[in-house]
Amino acid sequence: MKLSPNVTSIGQMAHVAQEAGADAISLVNTFVAMSIDVVTRKPRIANLTAGLSGPAIKPIAVRMVYEASKSVQIPIIGMGGISTATDVIEYMLAGASAVQVGTASYWDPRATEKIVAELTRWCAEREVPRIAELTGAMQV
Ligand SMILES: Cc1cc2nc3c(=O)[nH]c(=O)nc-3n(C[C@H](O)[C@H](O)[C@H](O)COP(=O)(O)O)c2cc1C
C-alpha cells in the first residue's frame, strides 16, 4: 500500500499501525468540541475546548471502526457512545472484535454488567451461538 505524505484516512492510519507491529487498534477517543453560553457569551468549558464523548459520537465512531476494519487484519476495539447491547452489536457488525464502555459508566456504574446480560439475551433469542460471529457481519 502506497501512503500519501499526509496520512489522513482512518484506513491508512490503521494500516500504518498494523505494519508498525500493533497487536490491535482501539478507536475512537473523544472529538474536540466547544460550547458557548449565549446569554453570558462565555465559553462553557474553562479550557475553551474539551473532548465530546457519549451517544452523540457513536455514528462517527462506528464509521471509523468500519473503515479501519476493512484495512487491517488485527482486531479492532470499538468505543464511543456505547450504552446498550444493541450499540455493542452495531460496533461488532461494523468490524469490532471487542468494545469499551466509557461515558455510560459515569451515569450508571453498572452499565457494563447490564450490557453483558442484555447481550446474552439478545444472542439467545436470535440463536447466535458465539458473539464473535457478529464481527464484520454487516450485510451491505
Ligand atoms: C472522563 C473521561 C476520561 C477519559 N480519559 C481518557 C484517557 O485518559 N486516555 C484516553 O485515551 N482516553 C480517555 N477517554 C476517552 C475514552 O476512553 C473513550 O475513548 C471516549 O470517551 C469514547 O467512548 P465513550 O463515548 O464510551 O465514553 C476519556 C473519556 C472520558 C469521558
mmCIF file of C-alpha atoms and ligand atoms in Angstrom:
data_model
loop_
_atom_site.group_PDB
_atom_site.id
_atom_site.type_symbol
_atom_site.label_atom_id
_atom_site.label_comp_id
_atom_site.label_asym_id
_atom_site.label_seq_id
_atom_site.Cartn_x
_atom_site.Cartn_y
_atom_site.Cartn_z
ATOM 1 C CA MET A 1 0.000 0.000 0.000
ATOM 2 C CA LYS A 2 1.460 3.360 -1.030
ATOM 3 C CA LEU A 3 0.848 6.088 1.544
ATOM 4 C CA SER A 4 0.492 9.736 0.693
ATOM 5 C CA PRO A 5 2.779 12.169 2.599
ATOM 6 C CA ASN A 6 -0.205 13.267 4.662
ATOM 7 C CA VAL A 7 -1.729 10.115 6.055
ATOM 8 C CA THR A 8 -5.289 11.133 6.753
ATOM 9 C CA SER A 9 -7.778 8.356 6.185
ATOM 10 C CA ILE A 10 -8.665 6.027 9.023
ATOM 11 C CA GLY A 11 -7.906 3.028 6.852
ATOM 12 C CA GLN A 12 -4.437 4.317 6.042
ATOM 13 C CA MET A 13 -3.639 5.132 9.670
ATOM 14 C CA ALA A 14 -4.878 1.737 10.806
ATOM 15 C CA HIS A 15 -2.723 0.081 8.178
ATOM 16 C CA VAL A 16 0.353 2.035 9.303
ATOM 17 C CA ALA A 17 -0.272 0.932 12.904
ATOM 18 C CA GLN A 18 -0.607 -2.677 11.826
ATOM 19 C CA GLU A 19 2.584 -2.561 9.751
ATOM 20 C CA ALA A 20 4.411 -0.987 12.723
ATOM 21 C CA GLY A 21 3.534 -4.051 14.794
ATOM 22 C CA ALA A 22 0.345 -3.116 16.631
ATOM 23 C CA ASP A 23 -1.483 -6.121 18.104
ATOM 24 C CA ALA A 24 -4.845 -4.330 17.924
ATOM 25 C CA ILE A 25 -6.339 -0.916 17.271
ATOM 26 C CA SER A 26 -8.679 0.869 19.639
ATOM 27 C CA LEU A 27 -10.836 3.677 18.332
ATOM 28 C CA VAL A 28 -12.280 6.200 18.877
ATOM 29 C CA ASN A 29 -11.236 8.703 21.506
ATOM 30 C CA THR A 30 -13.299 11.840 22.104
ATOM 31 C CA PHE A 31 -13.816 14.554 19.468
ATOM 32 C CA VAL A 32 -12.583 18.058 20.289
ATOM 33 C CA ALA A 33 -15.652 20.226 20.854
ATOM 34 C CA MET A 34 -16.833 23.631 22.115
ATOM 35 C CA SER A 35 -19.926 25.053 23.738
ATOM 36 C CA ILE A 36 -20.824 28.714 24.402
ATOM 37 C CA ASP A 37 -23.417 30.143 26.796
ATOM 38 C CA VAL A 38 -25.323 32.541 24.536
ATOM 39 C CA VAL A 39 -26.566 34.722 27.426
ATOM 40 C CA THR A 40 -23.217 35.327 29.120
ATOM 41 C CA ARG A 41 -21.372 34.848 25.799
ATOM 42 C CA LYS A 42 -18.762 32.914 27.724
ATOM 43 C CA PRO A 43 -17.368 29.511 26.885
ATOM 44 C CA ARG A 44 -18.937 26.717 28.892
ATOM 45 C CA ILE A 45 -15.559 24.949 29.016
ATOM 46 C CA ALA A 46 -12.818 26.628 31.036
ATOM 47 C CA ASN A 47 -10.205 25.434 28.536
ATOM 48 C CA LEU A 48 -12.414 26.561 25.591
ATOM 49 C CA THR A 49 -12.421 23.058 24.123
ATOM 50 C CA ALA A 50 -12.956 19.613 25.585
ATOM 51 C CA GLY A 51 -13.449 16.057 24.381
ATOM 52 C CA LEU A 52 -17.014 15.162 23.384
ATOM 53 C CA SER A 53 -17.948 11.572 24.228
ATOM 54 C CA GLY A 54 -21.144 9.561 24.646
ATOM 55 C CA PRO A 55 -24.069 8.701 22.326
ATOM 56 C CA ALA A 56 -23.628 11.788 20.108
ATOM 57 C CA ILE A 57 -20.362 10.457 18.701
ATOM 58 C CA LYS A 58 -21.467 6.869 18.061
ATOM 59 C CA PRO A 59 -22.328 7.134 14.340
ATOM 60 C CA ILE A 60 -18.969 8.775 13.628
ATOM 61 C CA ALA A 61 -17.134 6.141 15.629
ATOM 62 C CA VAL A 62 -18.998 3.227 14.010
ATOM 63 C CA ARG A 63 -17.997 4.567 10.595
ATOM 64 C CA MET A 64 -14.374 4.829 11.682
ATOM 65 C CA VAL A 65 -14.365 1.288 13.086
ATOM 66 C CA TYR A 66 -15.832 0.067 9.819
ATOM 67 C CA GLU A 67 -13.195 1.825 7.719
ATOM 68 C CA ALA A 68 -10.309 0.639 9.905
ATOM 69 C CA SER A 69 -11.568 -2.941 9.934
ATOM 70 C CA LYS A 70 -11.622 -3.006 6.152
ATOM 71 C CA SER A 71 -7.931 -2.076 6.044
ATOM 72 C CA VAL A 72 -6.321 -4.367 8.644
ATOM 73 C CA GLN A 73 -6.318 -7.956 9.852
ATOM 74 C CA ILE A 74 -5.595 -7.143 13.525
ATOM 75 C CA PRO A 75 -8.557 -6.817 15.926
ATOM 76 C CA ILE A 76 -10.377 -3.510 16.343
ATOM 77 C CA ILE A 77 -11.626 -2.436 19.768
ATOM 78 C CA GLY A 78 -14.582 -0.106 19.227
ATOM 79 C CA MET A 79 -15.729 2.646 21.556
ATOM 80 C CA GLY A 80 -17.731 5.822 21.500
ATOM 81 C CA GLY A 81 -21.265 6.166 22.862
ATOM 82 C CA ILE A 82 -21.889 2.561 23.790
ATOM 83 C CA SER A 83 -24.644 2.264 26.402
ATOM 84 C CA THR A 84 -26.750 -0.715 25.281
ATOM 85 C CA ALA A 85 -26.288 -4.227 23.921
ATOM 86 C CA THR A 86 -27.505 -3.122 20.509
ATOM 87 C CA ASP A 87 -24.775 -0.481 20.469
ATOM 88 C CA VAL A 88 -22.238 -3.288 21.035
ATOM 89 C CA ILE A 89 -23.767 -5.368 18.254
ATOM 90 C CA GLU A 90 -23.672 -2.402 15.888
ATOM 91 C CA TYR A 91 -19.950 -1.947 16.556
ATOM 92 C CA MET A 92 -19.319 -5.652 16.056
ATOM 93 C CA LEU A 93 -21.239 -5.741 12.776
ATOM 94 C CA ALA A 94 -19.084 -2.789 11.676
ATOM 95 C CA GLY A 95 -15.961 -4.840 12.406
ATOM 96 C CA ALA A 96 -15.095 -4.557 16.110
ATOM 97 C CA SER A 97 -13.887 -7.668 17.945
ATOM 98 C CA ALA A 98 -14.247 -6.057 21.362
ATOM 99 C CA VAL A 99 -15.667 -2.846 22.794
ATOM 100 C CA GLN A 100 -15.192 -0.398 25.646
ATOM 101 C CA VAL A 101 -17.874 1.380 27.665
ATOM 102 C CA GLY A 102 -16.744 4.788 28.917
ATOM 103 C CA THR A 103 -19.220 7.620 29.432
ATOM 104 C CA ALA A 104 -22.208 5.335 30.110
ATOM 105 C CA SER A 105 -20.360 4.039 33.192
ATOM 106 C CA TYR A 106 -20.418 7.582 34.605
ATOM 107 C CA TRP A 107 -24.214 7.818 34.562
ATOM 108 C CA ASP A 108 -24.646 4.160 35.525
ATOM 109 C CA PRO A 109 -21.700 2.389 37.161
ATOM 110 C CA ARG A 110 -23.404 -0.938 36.431
ATOM 111 C CA ALA A 111 -23.770 -0.209 32.701
ATOM 112 C CA THR A 112 -21.319 -2.875 31.531
ATOM 113 C CA GLU A 113 -22.885 -5.534 33.743
ATOM 114 C CA LYS A 114 -26.327 -4.725 32.301
ATOM 115 C CA ILE A 115 -24.992 -4.679 28.740
ATOM 116 C CA VAL A 116 -23.433 -8.136 29.145
ATOM 117 C CA ALA A 117 -26.727 -9.553 30.474
ATOM 118 C CA GLU A 118 -28.649 -7.890 27.630
ATOM 119 C CA LEU A 119 -26.144 -9.232 25.074
ATOM 120 C CA THR A 120 -26.557 -12.765 26.399
ATOM 121 C CA ARG A 121 -30.346 -12.492 25.985
ATOM 122 C CA TRP A 122 -30.044 -10.918 22.527
ATOM 123 C CA CYS A 123 -27.813 -13.746 21.289
ATOM 124 C CA ALA A 124 -30.004 -16.463 22.853
ATOM 125 C CA GLU A 125 -33.186 -15.039 21.279
ATOM 126 C CA ARG A 126 -31.589 -14.933 17.833
ATOM 127 C CA GLU A 127 -29.737 -18.238 18.137
ATOM 128 C CA VAL A 128 -26.328 -16.607 17.842
ATOM 129 C CA PRO A 129 -24.064 -19.245 19.452
ATOM 130 C CA ARG A 130 -20.884 -17.166 19.517
ATOM 131 C CA ILE A 131 -20.903 -13.401 19.663
ATOM 132 C CA ALA A 132 -17.639 -13.374 17.700
ATOM 133 C CA GLU A 133 -19.580 -14.352 14.593
ATOM 134 C CA LEU A 134 -21.064 -10.838 14.535
ATOM 135 C CA THR A 135 -17.677 -9.213 13.884
ATOM 136 C CA GLY A 136 -17.710 -7.706 10.410
ATOM 137 C CA ALA A 137 -21.017 -9.410 9.586
ATOM 138 C CA MET A 138 -22.815 -6.296 8.324
ATOM 139 C CA GLN A 139 -24.822 -7.119 5.187
ATOM 140 C CA VAL A 140 -24.368 -4.444 2.555
HETATM 141 C C1 LIG B 1 -13.838 11.388 31.749
HETATM 142 C C2 LIG B 1 -13.105 10.743 30.610
HETATM 143 C C3 LIG B 1 -11.758 10.495 30.722
HETATM 144 C C4 LIG B 1 -11.057 9.912 29.656
HETATM 145 N N1 LIG B 1 -9.717 9.675 29.794
HETATM 146 C C5 LIG B 1 -9.034 9.115 28.772
HETATM 147 C C6 LIG B 1 -7.634 8.874 28.895
HETATM 148 O O1 LIG B 1 -7.010 9.146 29.920
HETATM 149 N N2 LIG B 1 -6.983 8.337 27.828
HETATM 150 C C7 LIG B 1 -7.631 8.007 26.665
HETATM 151 O O2 LIG B 1 -7.004 7.523 25.723
HETATM 152 N N3 LIG B 1 -8.967 8.211 26.539
HETATM 153 C C8 LIG B 1 -9.667 8.759 27.560
HETATM 154 N N4 LIG B 1 -11.022 8.982 27.417
HETATM 155 C C9 LIG B 1 -11.696 8.595 26.158
HETATM 156 C C10 LIG B 1 -12.450 7.269 26.339
HETATM 157 O O3 LIG B 1 -11.531 6.220 26.594
HETATM 158 C C11 LIG B 1 -13.258 6.931 25.090
HETATM 159 O O4 LIG B 1 -12.375 6.722 24.014
HETATM 160 C C12 LIG B 1 -14.255 8.012 24.703
HETATM 161 O O5 LIG B 1 -14.805 8.627 25.868
HETATM 162 C C13 LIG B 1 -15.393 7.458 23.827
HETATM 163 O O6 LIG B 1 -16.112 6.457 24.500
HETATM 164 P P1 LIG B 1 -17.452 6.728 25.356
HETATM 165 O O7 LIG B 1 -18.382 7.531 24.496
HETATM 166 O O8 LIG B 1 -17.960 5.364 25.725
HETATM 167 O O9 LIG B 1 -17.003 7.499 26.581
HETATM 168 C C14 LIG B 1 -11.743 9.555 28.474
HETATM 169 C C15 LIG B 1 -13.113 9.813 28.377
HETATM 170 C C16 LIG B 1 -13.799 10.398 29.417
HETATM 171 C C17 LIG B 1 -15.296 10.677 29.273
#
